[in-house]
Amino acid sequence: MSYQSRLPKSPLAALAVVALAAGTTTALSGAVPAAAFPGIHHPHAHPTITSQPWGDFEGQTVDLYTLTSGAGMKVTITNFGATVQSLWVPDRRGRSVDVALGFPTLSDYVNDFLQQHTGVAWPLSGGSGDTYFGATIGRYANRIADHSFTMVCSNCSNNGVTYTLPANNGTNTLHGGDLGWNTKVWSASTSQGPGYVALALSLTSPDGDEGFPASVTATVTYTVTTDNELRIRYDITNNEPVGGKATVVNPTNHLYFNLAGESSGPVFDQLLAINADRYSPIDTNFIPTAPYQLSVAGTPFDFRHPKPIGRDITNVSSPDGTSGPFPQLVIAHGYDHNWVLNGSGYRLAAVAQDRGTGITLWTYTDQPGVQFYSGNFLVGDLTGTGGHTYRQTSGFTLETQHFPDSPHHIGEPGWPSVVLNGGQTLSSMTTYRFTTGGTITHFGF
Ligand code: GLA
């Protein structure tokens, strides 16, 4: 019924976790053998990690960290919101391309991420709203209907207690509330070892934070490897004693990708495949609705084989022969849904590719779902890191997570639990790995 201390189970994943666990310590000399990263393409590469001051937020110093793989990948991450600001990878000709949507300055992030709290729309009302570009989302990613839930737990002190949360998305609670983890300054520590550099970012979210029960401590560890991977590990501990208050947690990262470059325009032609036979249909409040899981077969939601993201998004003729706008795409103005990933444990969740740059993104996760969002709320009012504006489909997200609105389905079959009991730790990992190569036409998940 509740989270166990979950670690990936496959041999590859187990090795990865050993390496990452070591990566969060400081004394690393010789502690992590290179063999802990199977498939290293660049065994002689030298990853680096540096930092620079990036400004202040509410009297706290904010830094920008730069992690390089030594094999052409460079990631900048700020401890404001534990946010990935840019993600540079080589294309097939060796040119460096920033494949993550982001902002050039800290004040852009503060204006964008804080607007729900301050009530000051940025840059104008009726604009894109809070984008969550590259941010860490917590304590609960995605939507909780009616901005409340009733805890259902055993060996806990708050079974049956109803909690009221902020309504920051119509009547829903979205991405942890008005002041989610993307609005906090995280404390940082860096480490490195053979084949990797790591940045561990931590915060404590107190009991009652944004209405959620129980104090939790979260650590997000970003690791860049010589294999041009960005690994994101979450360790979240419920600080209550065993038998104390349980809570719900669902962390994710909100990177928007554009594999032709963040300034390059629509991602319609980029290929995407998702390892999922089913998706979660939503009602007009974007909340999953019965029967909760539908087959993707014969619908625009079928990404079981690589296809251009835009192929069916505007097409009124569905692959099953019916015609007319597909209702689920009408509700969301595109894709903004949970795909129910096949299998369990740490596994390949999705592959995406731009055929021009050749940049290919491999997403691995131990999570049960992925929210594929086609940037539908971007309306052309935001200027990104490269000095261009972002519009609908300028980027797409692959937010690995539990199913939306899970707190209203605790204990129900088909709904993996998001309950974290007192004294328990959730450990979870998602990897974004970049390669270049031939066109993906098919692959086995
Ligand atoms: C998530 C949601 C979207 C939207 C974006 C941020 O992806 O599912 O509906 O709120 O965050 O704009």
XYZ file of C-alpha atoms and ligand atoms in Angstrom:
457
model
C 0.000 0.000 0.000
C 2.876 2.392 0.506
C 6.216 3.134 -1.075
C 9.022 0.833 -0.143
C 12.552 2.015 -0.502
C 12.434 1.303 -4.211
C 15.565 0.820 -6.159
C 15.792 -0.303 -9.757
C 16.055 -4.050 -10.113
C 17.789 -4.784 -13.403
C 21.537 -5.516 -13.255
C 22.273 -2.342 -15.214
C 20.108 -0.287 -12.923
C 21.540 -1.851 -9.800
C 24.999 -0.857 -10.928
C 23.810 2.630 -11.652
C 22.396 3.007 -8.181
C 25.616 1.864 -6.556
C 27.463 4.506 -8.497
C 24.976 7.232 -7.703
C 24.877 6.407 -4.033
C 28.624 6.779 -3.943
C 28.283 9.937 -5.987
C 26.491 11.718 -3.176
C 29.438 11.345 -0.813
C 32.472 13.567 -0.894
C 35.410 11.188 -0.425
C 35.371 9.377 -3.686
C 38.895 8.612 -4.732
C 38.772 5.206 -6.290
C 35.393 4.428 -4.718
C 33.451 3.984 -7.948
C 34.985 1.755 -10.602
C 34.455 2.863 -14.179
C 32.745 -0.477 -14.721
C 29.872 0.912 -12.678
C 28.834 2.712 -15.865
C 28.376 -0.013 -18.451
C 28.494 1.162 -22.017
C 30.827 4.092 -21.475
C 31.701 5.398 -24.910
C 34.432 7.718 -23.727
C 36.461 5.972 -21.034
C 39.160 8.645 -21.133
C 36.794 11.595 -20.874
C 37.166 13.864 -17.862
C 33.889 15.207 -16.488
C 34.011 18.533 -14.649
C 31.784 20.479 -12.280
C 32.048 24.196 -11.507
C 29.770 26.873 -10.098
C 29.233 30.594 -10.319
C 27.032 33.028 -8.390
C 23.752 33.617 -10.214
C 21.964 36.104 -7.955
C 19.856 36.172 -4.809
C 16.347 35.121 -3.967
C 14.748 36.280 -0.722
C 18.174 36.852 0.802
C 19.525 33.477 -0.197
C 22.424 33.053 -2.577
C 21.616 31.275 -5.807
C 24.307 29.565 -7.872
C 24.517 28.155 -11.364
C 26.415 24.880 -11.647
C 27.965 23.626 -14.848
C 28.433 19.887 -15.251
C 30.302 18.559 -18.273
C 30.665 14.973 -19.387
C 34.019 15.362 -21.103
C 32.287 13.851 -24.122
C 30.476 16.907 -25.424
C 27.580 17.236 -22.975
C 27.202 20.327 -20.776
C 24.358 20.854 -18.318
C 23.728 24.001 -16.288
C 21.651 23.603 -13.149
C 20.608 26.193 -10.592
C 19.788 25.520 -6.966
C 16.736 27.775 -7.417
C 14.054 25.152 -7.880
C 16.750 22.488 -8.462
C 16.242 23.542 -12.074
C 18.053 22.456 -15.241
C 18.648 25.718 -17.130
C 20.348 24.391 -20.259
C 21.412 21.048 -21.682
C 23.997 21.084 -24.460
C 24.735 17.938 -26.441
C 26.643 17.315 -29.674
C 24.717 16.816 -32.890
C 25.797 14.364 -35.570
C 28.324 16.883 -36.936
C 29.750 17.633 -33.512
C 28.040 21.017 -33.172
C 26.824 21.767 -29.635
C 23.039 22.208 -29.348
C 21.012 23.354 -26.321
C 18.069 20.930 -26.326
C 16.296 22.285 -23.208
C 13.908 25.235 -23.089
C 14.976 27.724 -20.438
C 15.434 31.328 -19.430
C 18.629 33.403 -19.545
C 18.419 34.893 -16.034
C 17.426 34.007 -12.494
C 14.890 36.824 -12.405
C 13.084 35.246 -15.378
C 12.704 32.019 -13.382
C 11.576 33.888 -10.275
C 9.001 35.883 -12.249
C 7.729 32.771 -14.021
C 7.692 30.314 -11.104
C 6.390 32.716 -8.447
C 3.502 34.275 -10.366
C 0.865 32.002 -8.829
C 2.031 33.036 -5.377
C 2.478 36.748 -6.015
C -0.584 37.003 -8.229
C 1.504 39.061 -10.656
C 1.075 37.509 -14.094
C 4.354 37.422 -16.024
C 4.994 38.896 -18.468
C 1.290 39.662 -19.044
C -1.999 38.178 -17.948
C -3.332 35.664 -20.449
C 0.204 34.537 -21.203
C 1.949 31.200 -20.912
C 1.617 31.098 -17.126
C 3.971 29.076 -14.965
C 6.076 26.945 -17.319
C 8.069 24.986 -14.716
C 10.916 24.932 -17.297
C 13.455 22.295 -16.199
C 12.373 22.472 -12.570
C 12.120 19.831 -9.886
C 8.447 19.331 -9.128
C 7.293 18.397 -5.636
C 6.004 17.359 -3.324
C 3.311 16.125 -5.661
C 3.708 16.437 -9.448
C 0.676 16.747 -11.708
C -2.889 17.289 -10.578
C -4.875 16.457 -7.468
C -8.584 17.012 -8.135
C -10.619 19.402 -5.992
C -7.417 20.558 -4.226
C -7.899 18.053 -1.430
C -7.472 14.387 -0.598
C -8.187 12.015 2.248
C -5.249 10.002 3.522
C -5.659 6.230 3.427
C -2.803 4.504 5.240
C -1.994 1.775 7.714
C 0.482 1.984 10.608
C 0.084 5.761 10.562
C -1.599 8.396 12.724
C -3.599 10.201 10.024
C -5.683 7.521 8.315
C -8.969 9.102 7.204
C -7.795 12.693 7.674
C -8.745 15.057 4.830
C -6.212 17.670 3.707
C -7.004 20.888 1.847
C -4.351 22.090 -0.592
C -3.952 25.256 -2.686
C -6.156 25.476 -5.791
C -3.620 26.748 -8.321
C -5.021 25.192 -11.505
C -8.758 25.803 -11.631
C -10.034 23.678 -8.762
C -6.989 21.375 -8.909
C -3.702 21.406 -7.068
C -0.969 21.320 -9.732
C 2.719 20.515 -9.230
C 2.748 20.856 -5.435
C 0.807 24.114 -5.068
C 1.570 27.832 -5.363
C 4.908 27.453 -3.615
C 6.093 24.055 -4.780
C 9.668 22.834 -4.682
C 10.425 24.743 -7.893
C 10.178 27.980 -5.884
C 12.730 27.037 -3.205
C 16.472 27.565 -2.887
C 18.025 24.129 -2.365
C 21.287 23.474 -0.530
C 23.962 22.029 -2.767
C 26.943 19.708 -2.581
C 29.104 18.470 -5.411
C 31.102 15.309 -5.951
C 32.921 13.502 -8.692
C 34.542 10.211 -9.471
C 35.653 8.099 -12.397
C 33.143 8.552 -15.186
C 30.855 11.101 -13.554
C 30.240 14.362 -11.721
C 27.262 14.907 -9.424
C 25.308 17.744 -7.864
C 23.145 16.849 -4.862
C 20.422 19.370 -3.989
C 18.438 19.087 -0.762
C 15.576 20.743 1.038
C 13.239 20.038 3.917
C 9.541 20.611 3.331
C 7.844 21.063 6.715
C 4.657 19.464 8.015
C 1.769 21.453 6.523
C 3.839 22.829 3.617
C 1.293 23.744 0.921
C -1.234 21.808 3.002
C 0.516 18.430 2.806
C 0.999 16.375 5.980
C 4.403 15.404 7.458
C 7.841 16.930 7.157
C 9.869 15.405 4.330
C 13.482 15.835 3.310
C 14.197 15.602 -0.400
C 17.512 15.161 -2.156
C 17.716 15.373 -5.922
C 21.036 14.151 -7.291
C 21.908 15.156 -10.829
C 24.718 13.046 -12.264
C 26.377 13.648 -15.632
C 28.341 10.693 -16.961
C 30.925 10.208 -19.676
C 28.188 8.331 -21.529
C 26.339 11.669 -22.050
C 23.637 10.825 -19.579
C 21.834 13.127 -17.176
C 20.728 10.905 -14.312
C 18.195 12.299 -11.859
C 17.851 10.457 -8.592
C 15.242 11.326 -5.957
C 15.564 10.336 -2.309
C 12.631 11.527 -0.244
C 12.293 10.688 3.442
C 9.215 11.147 5.596
C 10.719 12.588 8.792
C 7.826 11.436 10.981
C 8.528 8.495 13.290
C 7.275 5.058 12.308
C 3.533 5.102 12.985
C 3.353 8.906 12.623
C 1.770 10.907 9.819
C 1.953 9.503 6.330
C 2.101 11.790 3.288
C 1.877 11.568 -0.504
C 4.861 12.255 -2.759
C 5.353 12.251 -6.517
C 8.544 14.005 -7.677
C 9.433 14.676 -11.291
C 11.510 16.963 -13.480
C 9.825 19.345 -15.907
C 12.441 19.603 -18.680
C 11.066 20.647 -22.071
C 13.081 19.154 -24.915
C 13.592 20.345 -28.447
C 16.116 18.052 -30.108
C 16.793 20.507 -32.932
C 17.671 23.219 -30.393
C 15.565 25.230 -27.963
C 15.188 28.128 -30.427
C 14.450 26.031 -33.491
C 10.656 26.187 -33.573
C 8.048 23.424 -33.535
C 8.958 19.861 -32.632
C 6.284 18.468 -34.990
C 8.790 16.594 -37.147
C 10.722 15.060 -34.271
C 10.178 11.356 -33.780
C 8.823 9.972 -30.535
C 8.117 6.479 -29.288
C 6.672 5.708 -25.863
C 6.838 2.283 -24.258
C 3.127 2.210 -23.423
C 0.101 0.298 -24.633
C -2.300 2.463 -22.610
C -2.863 6.077 -21.659
C -5.030 7.885 -19.110
C -8.003 9.733 -20.618
C -8.857 13.020 -18.856
C -11.961 15.060 -18.200
C -12.168 18.762 -18.983
C -10.366 19.500 -15.692
C -7.439 17.369 -16.918
C -8.188 14.730 -14.265
C -8.037 11.035 -15.268
C -11.540 9.719 -15.725
C -13.023 6.209 -15.795
C -12.154 3.740 -17.190
C -8.768 5.384 -16.318
C -6.695 3.420 -18.791
C -7.477 3.108 -22.508
C -5.631 1.311 -25.272
C -3.600 3.581 -27.526
C -4.330 1.310 -30.483
C -5.993 3.112 -33.377
C -5.711 6.534 -31.709
C -3.374 9.532 -32.021
C -1.984 8.354 -28.670
C -0.297 5.365 -30.273
C 3.437 6.040 -29.991
C 4.417 2.387 -29.757
C 6.500 2.881 -32.892
C 8.418 6.060 -33.644
C 6.307 8.685 -35.391
C 6.569 12.448 -35.818
C 5.068 14.200 -32.798
C 2.880 16.323 -35.069
C 1.637 13.546 -37.317
C -1.651 12.972 -35.537
C -1.874 16.094 -33.380
C -3.549 18.100 -36.162
C -4.909 15.214 -38.140
C -8.666 14.831 -38.078
C -8.445 11.380 -39.631
C -7.554 8.885 -36.927
C -5.550 5.791 -37.747
C -8.652 3.682 -37.008
C -10.483 5.287 -39.939
C -12.669 7.665 -37.936
C -12.501 11.359 -38.660
C -12.991 14.575 -36.731
C -10.867 16.092 -33.973
C -9.930 13.486 -31.394
C -11.740 14.606 -28.202
C -8.783 14.043 -25.890
C -6.609 16.285 -28.068
C -9.322 18.929 -28.045
C -9.486 18.977 -24.234
C -5.727 19.382 -23.827
C -5.098 21.460 -26.984
C -2.624 18.761 -27.899
C -0.950 16.086 -25.827
C -0.941 16.595 -22.048
C -1.587 13.099 -20.748
C -0.213 10.258 -18.719
C 1.014 7.195 -20.600
C 0.926 3.995 -18.534
C 4.390 2.584 -19.082
C 4.715 -1.093 -19.904
C 6.662 -3.262 -17.501
C 8.074 -2.319 -14.122
C 11.428 -1.524 -12.596
C 14.048 0.631 -14.255
C 13.437 0.375 -18.000
C 13.372 2.254 -21.270
C 10.323 4.525 -21.260
C 10.673 6.572 -24.442
C 12.950 7.414 -27.352
C 12.874 10.668 -29.305
C 14.951 11.921 -32.206
C 15.422 14.913 -34.456
C 16.334 13.645 -37.903
C 18.207 16.826 -38.798
C 20.597 17.014 -35.864
C 20.478 13.259 -35.288
C 20.190 13.964 -31.561
C 18.444 11.049 -29.908
C 17.029 11.094 -26.388
C 16.628 7.834 -24.464
C 14.493 8.107 -21.333
C 14.775 5.437 -18.637
C 12.807 5.361 -15.412
C 11.513 3.177 -12.593
C 8.260 5.187 -12.494
C 4.903 3.725 -13.630
C 3.930 6.617 -15.925
C 5.144 9.455 -18.096
C 3.342 12.734 -18.784
C 3.972 13.650 -22.408
C 3.071 17.312 -22.801
C 3.434 19.108 -26.133
C 3.882 22.617 -24.721
C 0.287 23.583 -25.408
C 0.216 26.518 -23.005
C 3.190 28.312 -24.541
C 1.705 31.304 -26.340
C 4.675 33.244 -27.693
C 5.165 35.665 -24.824
C 8.366 34.200 -23.346
C 11.909 34.805 -24.559
C 14.165 31.813 -24.054
C 17.869 31.326 -23.444
C 18.681 31.705 -27.157
C 16.741 34.977 -27.532
C 13.748 33.522 -29.378
C 10.136 33.248 -28.270
C 8.503 29.978 -27.367
C 5.176 28.971 -28.888
C 2.974 25.893 -28.822
C 5.048 22.764 -29.534
C 8.366 24.636 -29.169
C 9.243 21.806 -26.814
C 7.863 18.630 -25.276
C 8.141 17.119 -21.829
C 8.550 13.536 -20.712
C 7.713 13.858 -17.010
C 8.284 10.467 -15.416
C 5.945 10.059 -12.458
C 3.033 8.287 -10.800
C -0.387 8.622 -12.331
C -2.153 11.995 -11.981
C -4.635 12.263 -9.106
C -3.349 9.059 -7.459
C -4.167 10.409 -3.957
C -7.855 9.864 -4.840
C -7.199 6.232 -5.735
C -5.055 4.998 -2.841
C -5.316 1.234 -2.561
C -7.244 0.775 -5.805
C -6.041 -1.834 -8.287
C -4.071 -0.289 -11.142
C -2.947 2.680 -9.078
C 0.628 2.314 -7.775
C 0.803 3.893 -4.333
C 2.098 7.398 -3.661
C 1.829 7.058 0.120
C 5.052 7.517 2.097
C 4.808 6.426 5.727
C 6.752 7.886 8.641
C 10.392 6.742 8.591
C 10.214 5.584 4.975
C 12.366 6.765 2.078
C 11.363 6.788 -1.564
C 14.300 6.324 -3.936
C 13.677 6.691 -7.648
C 15.712 7.360 -10.758
C 15.163 8.731 -14.249
C 17.892 9.000 -16.879
C 17.963 11.147 -20.006
C 20.696 9.771 -22.263
C 21.796 11.397 -25.527
C 23.299 9.803 -28.606
C 23.499 10.670 -32.267
C 23.141 8.191 -35.033
C 21.009 6.843 -37.803
C 17.292 7.457 -37.995
C 15.303 5.413 -35.514
C 12.739 3.403 -37.395
C 11.880 0.798 -34.858
C 13.209 -0.485 -31.608
C 12.270 -3.060 -29.016
C 11.447 -1.723 -25.617
C 2.323 19.963 -16.846
C 0.869 19.956 -16.987
C 0.459 20.907 -18.038
C 0.992 22.273 -17.759
C 2.461 22.217 -17.616
C 3.036 23.565 -17.244
O 2.923 19.358 -17.929
O 0.364 18.673 -17.252
O -0.933 20.932 -18.133
O 0.442 22.776 -16.579
O 2.794 21.286 -16.622
O 2.528 24.581 -18.032
